[in-house]
Coordinates of C-alpha atoms and ligand atoms in Angstrom, one line a residue:
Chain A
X129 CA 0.0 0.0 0.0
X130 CA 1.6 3.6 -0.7
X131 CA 1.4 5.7 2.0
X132 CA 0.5 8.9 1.6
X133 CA 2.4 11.9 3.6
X134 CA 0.6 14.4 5.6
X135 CA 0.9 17.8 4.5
X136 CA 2.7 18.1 7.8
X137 CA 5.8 15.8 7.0
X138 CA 8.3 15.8 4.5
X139 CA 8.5 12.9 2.5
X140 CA 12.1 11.6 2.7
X141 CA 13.8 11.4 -0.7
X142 CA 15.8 8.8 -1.9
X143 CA 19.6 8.5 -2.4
X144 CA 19.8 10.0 -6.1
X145 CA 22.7 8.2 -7.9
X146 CA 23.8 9.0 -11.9
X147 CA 25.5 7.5 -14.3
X148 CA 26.2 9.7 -17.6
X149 CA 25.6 8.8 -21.0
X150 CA 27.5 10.1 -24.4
X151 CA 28.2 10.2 -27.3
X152 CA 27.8 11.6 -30.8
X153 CA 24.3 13.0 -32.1
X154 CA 22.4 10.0 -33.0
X155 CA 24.2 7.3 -31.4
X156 CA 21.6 5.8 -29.2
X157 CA 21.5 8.1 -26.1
X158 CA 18.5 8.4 -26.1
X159 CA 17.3 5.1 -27.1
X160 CA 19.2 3.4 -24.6
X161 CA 17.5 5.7 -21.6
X162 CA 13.8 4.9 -23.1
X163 CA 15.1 0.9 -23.0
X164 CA 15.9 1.1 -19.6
X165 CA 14.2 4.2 -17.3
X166 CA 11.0 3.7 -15.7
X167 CA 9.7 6.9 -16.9
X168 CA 9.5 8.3 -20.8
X169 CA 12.8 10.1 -21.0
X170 CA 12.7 13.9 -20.0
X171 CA 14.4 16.4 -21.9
X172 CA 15.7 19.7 -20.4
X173 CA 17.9 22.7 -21.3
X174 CA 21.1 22.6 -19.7
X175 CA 24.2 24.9 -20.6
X176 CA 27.6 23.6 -21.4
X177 CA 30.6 25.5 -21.9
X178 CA 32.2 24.9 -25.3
X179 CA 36.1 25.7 -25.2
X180 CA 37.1 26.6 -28.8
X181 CA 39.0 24.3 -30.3
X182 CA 42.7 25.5 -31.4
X183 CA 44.1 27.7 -28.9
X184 CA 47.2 26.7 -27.9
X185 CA 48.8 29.9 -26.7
X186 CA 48.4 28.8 -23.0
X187 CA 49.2 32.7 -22.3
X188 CA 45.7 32.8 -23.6
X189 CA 42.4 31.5 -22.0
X190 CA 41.1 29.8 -24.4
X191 CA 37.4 31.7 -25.6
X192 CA 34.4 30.0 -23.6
X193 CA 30.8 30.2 -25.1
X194 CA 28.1 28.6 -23.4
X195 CA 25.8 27.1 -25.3
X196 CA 22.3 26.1 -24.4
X197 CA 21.7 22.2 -25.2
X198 CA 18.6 19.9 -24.3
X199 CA 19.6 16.7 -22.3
X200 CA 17.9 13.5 -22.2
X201 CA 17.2 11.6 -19.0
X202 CA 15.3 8.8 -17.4
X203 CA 15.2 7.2 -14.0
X204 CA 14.8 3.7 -12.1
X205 CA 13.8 3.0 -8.6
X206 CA 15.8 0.8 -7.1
X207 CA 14.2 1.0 -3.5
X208 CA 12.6 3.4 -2.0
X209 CA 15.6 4.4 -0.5
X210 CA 17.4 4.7 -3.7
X211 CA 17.3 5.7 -7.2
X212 CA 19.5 5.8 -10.1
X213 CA 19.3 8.7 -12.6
X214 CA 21.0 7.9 -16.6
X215 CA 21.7 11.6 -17.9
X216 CA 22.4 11.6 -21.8
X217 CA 24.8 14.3 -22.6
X218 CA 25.2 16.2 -25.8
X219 CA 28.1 17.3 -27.0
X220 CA 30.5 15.7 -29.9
X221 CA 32.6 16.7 -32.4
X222 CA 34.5 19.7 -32.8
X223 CA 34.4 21.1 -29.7
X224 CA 36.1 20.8 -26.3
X225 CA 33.3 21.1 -23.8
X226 CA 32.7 21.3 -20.0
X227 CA 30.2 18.9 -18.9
X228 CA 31.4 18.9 -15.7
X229 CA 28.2 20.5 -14.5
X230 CA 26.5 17.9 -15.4
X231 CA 28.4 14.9 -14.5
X232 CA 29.9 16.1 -11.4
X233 CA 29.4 13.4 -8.7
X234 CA 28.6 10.5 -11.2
X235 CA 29.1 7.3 -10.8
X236 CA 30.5 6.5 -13.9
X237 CA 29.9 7.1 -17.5
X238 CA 29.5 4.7 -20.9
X239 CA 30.6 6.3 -24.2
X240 CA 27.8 5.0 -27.2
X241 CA 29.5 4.6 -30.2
X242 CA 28.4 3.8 -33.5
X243 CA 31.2 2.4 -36.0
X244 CA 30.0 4.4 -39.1
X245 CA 30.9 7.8 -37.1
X246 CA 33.7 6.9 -34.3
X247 CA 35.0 10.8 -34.5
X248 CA 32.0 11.9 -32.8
X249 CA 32.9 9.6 -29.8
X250 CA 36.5 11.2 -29.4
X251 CA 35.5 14.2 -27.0
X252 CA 33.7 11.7 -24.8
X253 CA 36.1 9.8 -24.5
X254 CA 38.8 12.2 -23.6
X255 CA 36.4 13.7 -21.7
X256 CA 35.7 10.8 -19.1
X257 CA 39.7 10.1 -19.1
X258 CA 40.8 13.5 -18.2
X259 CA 38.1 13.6 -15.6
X260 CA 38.9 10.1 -14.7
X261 CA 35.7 8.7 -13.9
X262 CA 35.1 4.9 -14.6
X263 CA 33.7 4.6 -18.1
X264 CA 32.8 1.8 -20.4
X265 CA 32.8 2.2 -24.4
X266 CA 29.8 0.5 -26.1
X267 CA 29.0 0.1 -29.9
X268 CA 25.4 0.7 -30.4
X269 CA 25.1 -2.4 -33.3
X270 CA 22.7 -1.0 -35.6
X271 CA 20.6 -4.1 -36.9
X272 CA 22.9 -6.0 -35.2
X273 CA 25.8 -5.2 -37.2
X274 CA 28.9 -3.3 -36.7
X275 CA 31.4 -2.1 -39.7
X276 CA 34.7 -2.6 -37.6
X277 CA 36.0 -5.3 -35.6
X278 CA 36.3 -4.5 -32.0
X279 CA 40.4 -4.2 -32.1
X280 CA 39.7 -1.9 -34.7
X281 CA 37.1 -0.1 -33.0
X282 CA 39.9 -0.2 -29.7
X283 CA 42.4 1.4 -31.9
X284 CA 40.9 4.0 -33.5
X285 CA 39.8 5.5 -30.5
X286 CA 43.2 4.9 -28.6
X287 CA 41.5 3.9 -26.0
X288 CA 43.6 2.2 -23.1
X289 CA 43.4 -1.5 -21.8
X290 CA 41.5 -1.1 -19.3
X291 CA 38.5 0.5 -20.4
X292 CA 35.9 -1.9 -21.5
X293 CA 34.7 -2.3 -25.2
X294 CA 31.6 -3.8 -25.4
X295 CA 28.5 -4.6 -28.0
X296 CA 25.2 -3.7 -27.1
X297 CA 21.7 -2.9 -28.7
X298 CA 20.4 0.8 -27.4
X299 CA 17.1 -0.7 -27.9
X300 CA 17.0 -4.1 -25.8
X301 CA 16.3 -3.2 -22.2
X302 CA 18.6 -6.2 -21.4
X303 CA 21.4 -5.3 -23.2
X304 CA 21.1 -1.9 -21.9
X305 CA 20.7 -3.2 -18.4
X306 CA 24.0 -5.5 -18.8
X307 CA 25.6 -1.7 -20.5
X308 CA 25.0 0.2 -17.2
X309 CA 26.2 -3.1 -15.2
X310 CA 29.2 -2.4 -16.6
X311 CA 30.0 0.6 -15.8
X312 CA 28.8 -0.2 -12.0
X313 CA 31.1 -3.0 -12.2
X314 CA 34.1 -0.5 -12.5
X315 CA 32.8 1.5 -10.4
X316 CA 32.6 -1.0 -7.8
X317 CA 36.2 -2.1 -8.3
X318 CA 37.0 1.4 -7.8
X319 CA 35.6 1.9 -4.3
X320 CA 36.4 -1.8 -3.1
X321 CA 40.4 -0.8 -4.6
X322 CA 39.8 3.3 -1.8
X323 CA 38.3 1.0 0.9
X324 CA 41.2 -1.2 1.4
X325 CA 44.0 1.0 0.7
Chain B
X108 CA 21.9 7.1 5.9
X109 CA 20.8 8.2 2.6
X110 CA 20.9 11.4 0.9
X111 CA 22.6 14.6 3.2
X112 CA 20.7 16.8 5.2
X113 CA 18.7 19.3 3.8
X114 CA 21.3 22.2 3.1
X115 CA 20.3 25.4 3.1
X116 CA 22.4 26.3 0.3
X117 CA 21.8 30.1 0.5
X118 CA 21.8 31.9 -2.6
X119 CA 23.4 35.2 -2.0
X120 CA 20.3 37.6 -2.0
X121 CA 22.6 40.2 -3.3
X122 CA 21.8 43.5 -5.2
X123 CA 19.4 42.9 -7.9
X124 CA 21.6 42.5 -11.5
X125 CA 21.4 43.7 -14.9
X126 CA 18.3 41.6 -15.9
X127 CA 19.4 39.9 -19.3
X128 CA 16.9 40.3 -21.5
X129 CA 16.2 36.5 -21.9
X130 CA 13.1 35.7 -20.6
X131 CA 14.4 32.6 -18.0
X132 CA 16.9 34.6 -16.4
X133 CA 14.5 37.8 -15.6
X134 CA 12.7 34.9 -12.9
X135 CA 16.2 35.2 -11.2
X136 CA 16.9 38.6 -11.4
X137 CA 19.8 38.2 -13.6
X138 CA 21.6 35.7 -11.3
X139 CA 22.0 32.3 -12.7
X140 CA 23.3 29.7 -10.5
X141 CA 26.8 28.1 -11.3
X142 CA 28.5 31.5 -11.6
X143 CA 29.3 32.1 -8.0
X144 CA 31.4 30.6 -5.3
X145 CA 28.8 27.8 -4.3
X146 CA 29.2 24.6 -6.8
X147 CA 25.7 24.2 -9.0
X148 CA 22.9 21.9 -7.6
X149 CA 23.7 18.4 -9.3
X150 CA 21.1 17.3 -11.6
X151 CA 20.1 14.5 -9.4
X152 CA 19.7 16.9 -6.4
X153 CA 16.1 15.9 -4.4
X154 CA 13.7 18.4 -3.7
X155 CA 10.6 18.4 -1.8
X156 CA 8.0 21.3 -0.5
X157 CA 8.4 21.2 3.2
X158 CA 5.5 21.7 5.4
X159 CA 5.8 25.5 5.8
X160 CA 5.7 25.9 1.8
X161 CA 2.7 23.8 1.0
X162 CA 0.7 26.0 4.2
X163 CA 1.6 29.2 1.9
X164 CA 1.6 27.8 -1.3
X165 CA -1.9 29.7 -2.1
X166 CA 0.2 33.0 -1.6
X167 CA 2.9 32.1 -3.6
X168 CA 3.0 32.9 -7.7
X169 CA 4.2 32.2 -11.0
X170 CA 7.1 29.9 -10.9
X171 CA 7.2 30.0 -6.8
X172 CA 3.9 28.6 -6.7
X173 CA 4.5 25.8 -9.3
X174 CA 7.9 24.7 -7.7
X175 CA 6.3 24.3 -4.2
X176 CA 3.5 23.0 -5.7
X177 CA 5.9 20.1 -7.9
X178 CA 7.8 19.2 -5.3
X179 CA 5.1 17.8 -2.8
X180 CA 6.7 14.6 -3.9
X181 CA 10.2 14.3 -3.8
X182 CA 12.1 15.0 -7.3
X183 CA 15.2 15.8 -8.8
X184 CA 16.0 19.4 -9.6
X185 CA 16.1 18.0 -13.8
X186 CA 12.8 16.3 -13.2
X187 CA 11.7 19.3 -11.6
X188 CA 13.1 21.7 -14.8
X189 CA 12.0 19.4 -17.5
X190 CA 8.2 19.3 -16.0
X191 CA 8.0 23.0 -15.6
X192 CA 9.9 23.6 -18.8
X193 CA 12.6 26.3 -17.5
X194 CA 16.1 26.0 -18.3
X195 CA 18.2 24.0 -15.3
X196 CA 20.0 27.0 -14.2
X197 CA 16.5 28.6 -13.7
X198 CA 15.2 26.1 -11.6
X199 CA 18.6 25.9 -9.5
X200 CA 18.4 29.2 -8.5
X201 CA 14.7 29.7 -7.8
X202 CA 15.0 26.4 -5.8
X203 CA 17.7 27.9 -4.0
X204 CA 15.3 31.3 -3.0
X205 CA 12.9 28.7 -2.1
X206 CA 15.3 26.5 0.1
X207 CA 16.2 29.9 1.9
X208 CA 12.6 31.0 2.5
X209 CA 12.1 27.3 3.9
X210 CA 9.5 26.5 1.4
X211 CA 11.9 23.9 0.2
X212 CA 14.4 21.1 1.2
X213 CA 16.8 20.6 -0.7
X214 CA 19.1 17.2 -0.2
X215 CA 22.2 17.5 -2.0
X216 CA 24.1 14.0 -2.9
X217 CA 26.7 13.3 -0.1
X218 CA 29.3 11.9 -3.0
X219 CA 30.5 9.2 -0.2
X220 CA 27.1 8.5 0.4
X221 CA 26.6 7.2 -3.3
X222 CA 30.3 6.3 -3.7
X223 CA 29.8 3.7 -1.3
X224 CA 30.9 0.5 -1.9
X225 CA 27.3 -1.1 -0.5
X226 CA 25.4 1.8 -2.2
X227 CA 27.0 0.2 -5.5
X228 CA 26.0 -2.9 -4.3
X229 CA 22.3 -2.3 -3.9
X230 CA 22.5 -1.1 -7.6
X231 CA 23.8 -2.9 -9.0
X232 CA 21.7 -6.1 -7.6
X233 CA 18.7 -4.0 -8.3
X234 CA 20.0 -3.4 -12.0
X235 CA 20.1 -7.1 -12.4
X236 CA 16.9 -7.9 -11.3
X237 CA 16.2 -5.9 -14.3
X238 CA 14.1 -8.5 -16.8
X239 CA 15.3 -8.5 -20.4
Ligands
GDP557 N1 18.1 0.3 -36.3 C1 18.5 0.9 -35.1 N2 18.1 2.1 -34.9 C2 18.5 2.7 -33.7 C3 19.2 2.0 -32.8 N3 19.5 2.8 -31.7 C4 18.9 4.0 -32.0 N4 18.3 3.9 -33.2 C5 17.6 5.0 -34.0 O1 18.6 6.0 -34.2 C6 18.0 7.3 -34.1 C7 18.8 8.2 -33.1 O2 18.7 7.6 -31.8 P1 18.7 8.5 -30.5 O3 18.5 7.5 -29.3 O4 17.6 9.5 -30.6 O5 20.1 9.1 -30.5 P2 20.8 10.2 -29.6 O6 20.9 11.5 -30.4 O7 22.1 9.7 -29.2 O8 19.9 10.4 -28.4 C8 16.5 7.1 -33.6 O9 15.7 7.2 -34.8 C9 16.6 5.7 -33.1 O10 15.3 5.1 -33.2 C10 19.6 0.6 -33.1 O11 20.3 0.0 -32.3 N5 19.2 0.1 -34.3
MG558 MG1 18.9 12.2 -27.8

């Protein structure tokens, strides 16, 4: 039975967690947050500061715009205690760009690529590795198939040993599901690694 | 434990700025949040009308009136800004009057709260239970 509060308590919130999803335009953000959240995604304007691309004088700061971008998200109780938040961020290709108001405190973060367009993946990429937060890379495999083998895939994006390559399908709530997992996975190792050091 | 204790997480109630001429920012009298000293709300940041605000709520207006009035159950500050359609930076700001007035508590995510190594746990058992 739900209870419901009495306009003279506050109803306690849950623990909000987040875990950050990116990628290129088109890629599957989206998709992947309707496969999986228990609500129809929500879309809101966020702003996001675009550093232009170039500058290398570093007696210069580089010139900062902030551009206004809408950002997909979903959610999914896990308890009532508890509740896990999947924000899709924009922001690809050209562009350096600050998402760091919008990722700050996340658990982790899984780059969707799609293997016809792997340059619009780069800036997340280098994003989540410069901010060092846990992240996993997954190839959205459109109709099931993918155009470059997964070394391939691995080397064109540089991407270093550790960081998990994996196939999934943006539109299959399991293989979505097994996506985030994932990423909570390195999380996990992550904290387990702090708590016993 | 779960999420912090309501902060008050006072916006500075400053001298009134230029008022850009965009129509989100007038709500905030030309402050957005993010640009002082204070780090922005997270995204995932709960809010919920406390007692006080939902005895007032008749006298409150426009965008006052339809936070207070959101938030009688507990939501996230994006929930809160995609529902009322204002930009994120709106909604931070005006949740921020609302947490100083009282009308409002607003739980920030303690980051070793959901950092924690059981908290990870829960989720990721939860996530699995997840059918196909
Ligand atoms: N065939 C196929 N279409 C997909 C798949 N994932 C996404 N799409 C489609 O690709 C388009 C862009 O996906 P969307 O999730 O909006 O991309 P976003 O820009 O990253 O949010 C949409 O029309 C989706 O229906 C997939 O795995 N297979
Ligand atoms: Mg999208």
């Amino acid at each position: 039975m739900v209870s419901v509060p009495s306009p003279t308590e506050t109803e306690r919130p849950p623990l909000p967690v987040k875990l950050v999803i990116a990628g290129g335009f088109g890629v599957g953000k989206t998709t992947a947050v309707a496969s999986i959240s228990e609500i129809r995604p929500l879309t809101t304007e966020a702003a996001i500061t675009e550093v232009a691309a170039g500058v290398d004088d570093l007696t210069h700061t580089p010139a900062k715009t902030t551009t206004t971008v809408a950002m997909d998200f979903g959610c999914l109780t896990i308890d009532p205690t508890l509740k896990l938040y999947l924000f899709g961020t924009p922001g690809q290709e050209r562009f350096g760009f600050m998402w760091d108001d919008l990722v700050e405190g996340a658990l982790g973060g899984l780059v969707i690529v799609d293997t016809r367009r792997l340059d619009d993946c780069y800036a997340a990429v280098d994003y989540f590795e410069y901010k060092d937060i846990p992240f996993v890379v997954a190839i959205n495999a459109f109709d099931g198939t993918i155009e470059h083998d997964l070394d391939e895939v691995r080397w064109a994006l540089d991407m270093a040993e550790h960081v998990p390559l994996i196939v999934f399908d943006a539109r299959k709530t399991g293989s979505v599901r097994d996506a985030l997992l994932a990423v909570l996975q390195l999380a996990l190792s992550r904290a387990e690694a702090a708590v016993t050091t | 434990m779960a999420a912090d204790e309501p902060a008050s997480h006072e916006a500075e109630a400053g001298p009134v700025g230029r008022a850009p001429a965009i129509r989100p920012f007038l709500l905030t009298a030309g402050r957005v949040s993010g640009g002082g000293t204070a780090p922005p709300l997270p995204l995932e940041t709960q809010v919920v009308s406390t007692p006080t605000g939902l005895s007032v709520l008749n006298s409150l207006t426009f965008e006052h009136h339809d936070i207070v009035a959101a938030c009688r159950s507990p939501q996230s500050v994006a929930e809160l800004a995609a529902g009322l359609r204002l930009h994120l930076n709106v909604i931070r700001v005006l949740a921020e009057d609302l947490c100083a007035a009282e009308y409002l508590a607003i739980y920030v995510p303690d980051i070793r709260a959901t950092h924690d190594v059981s908290v990870l746990r829960r989720i990721i058992d939860g996530l699995r239970a997840v059918p196909d």
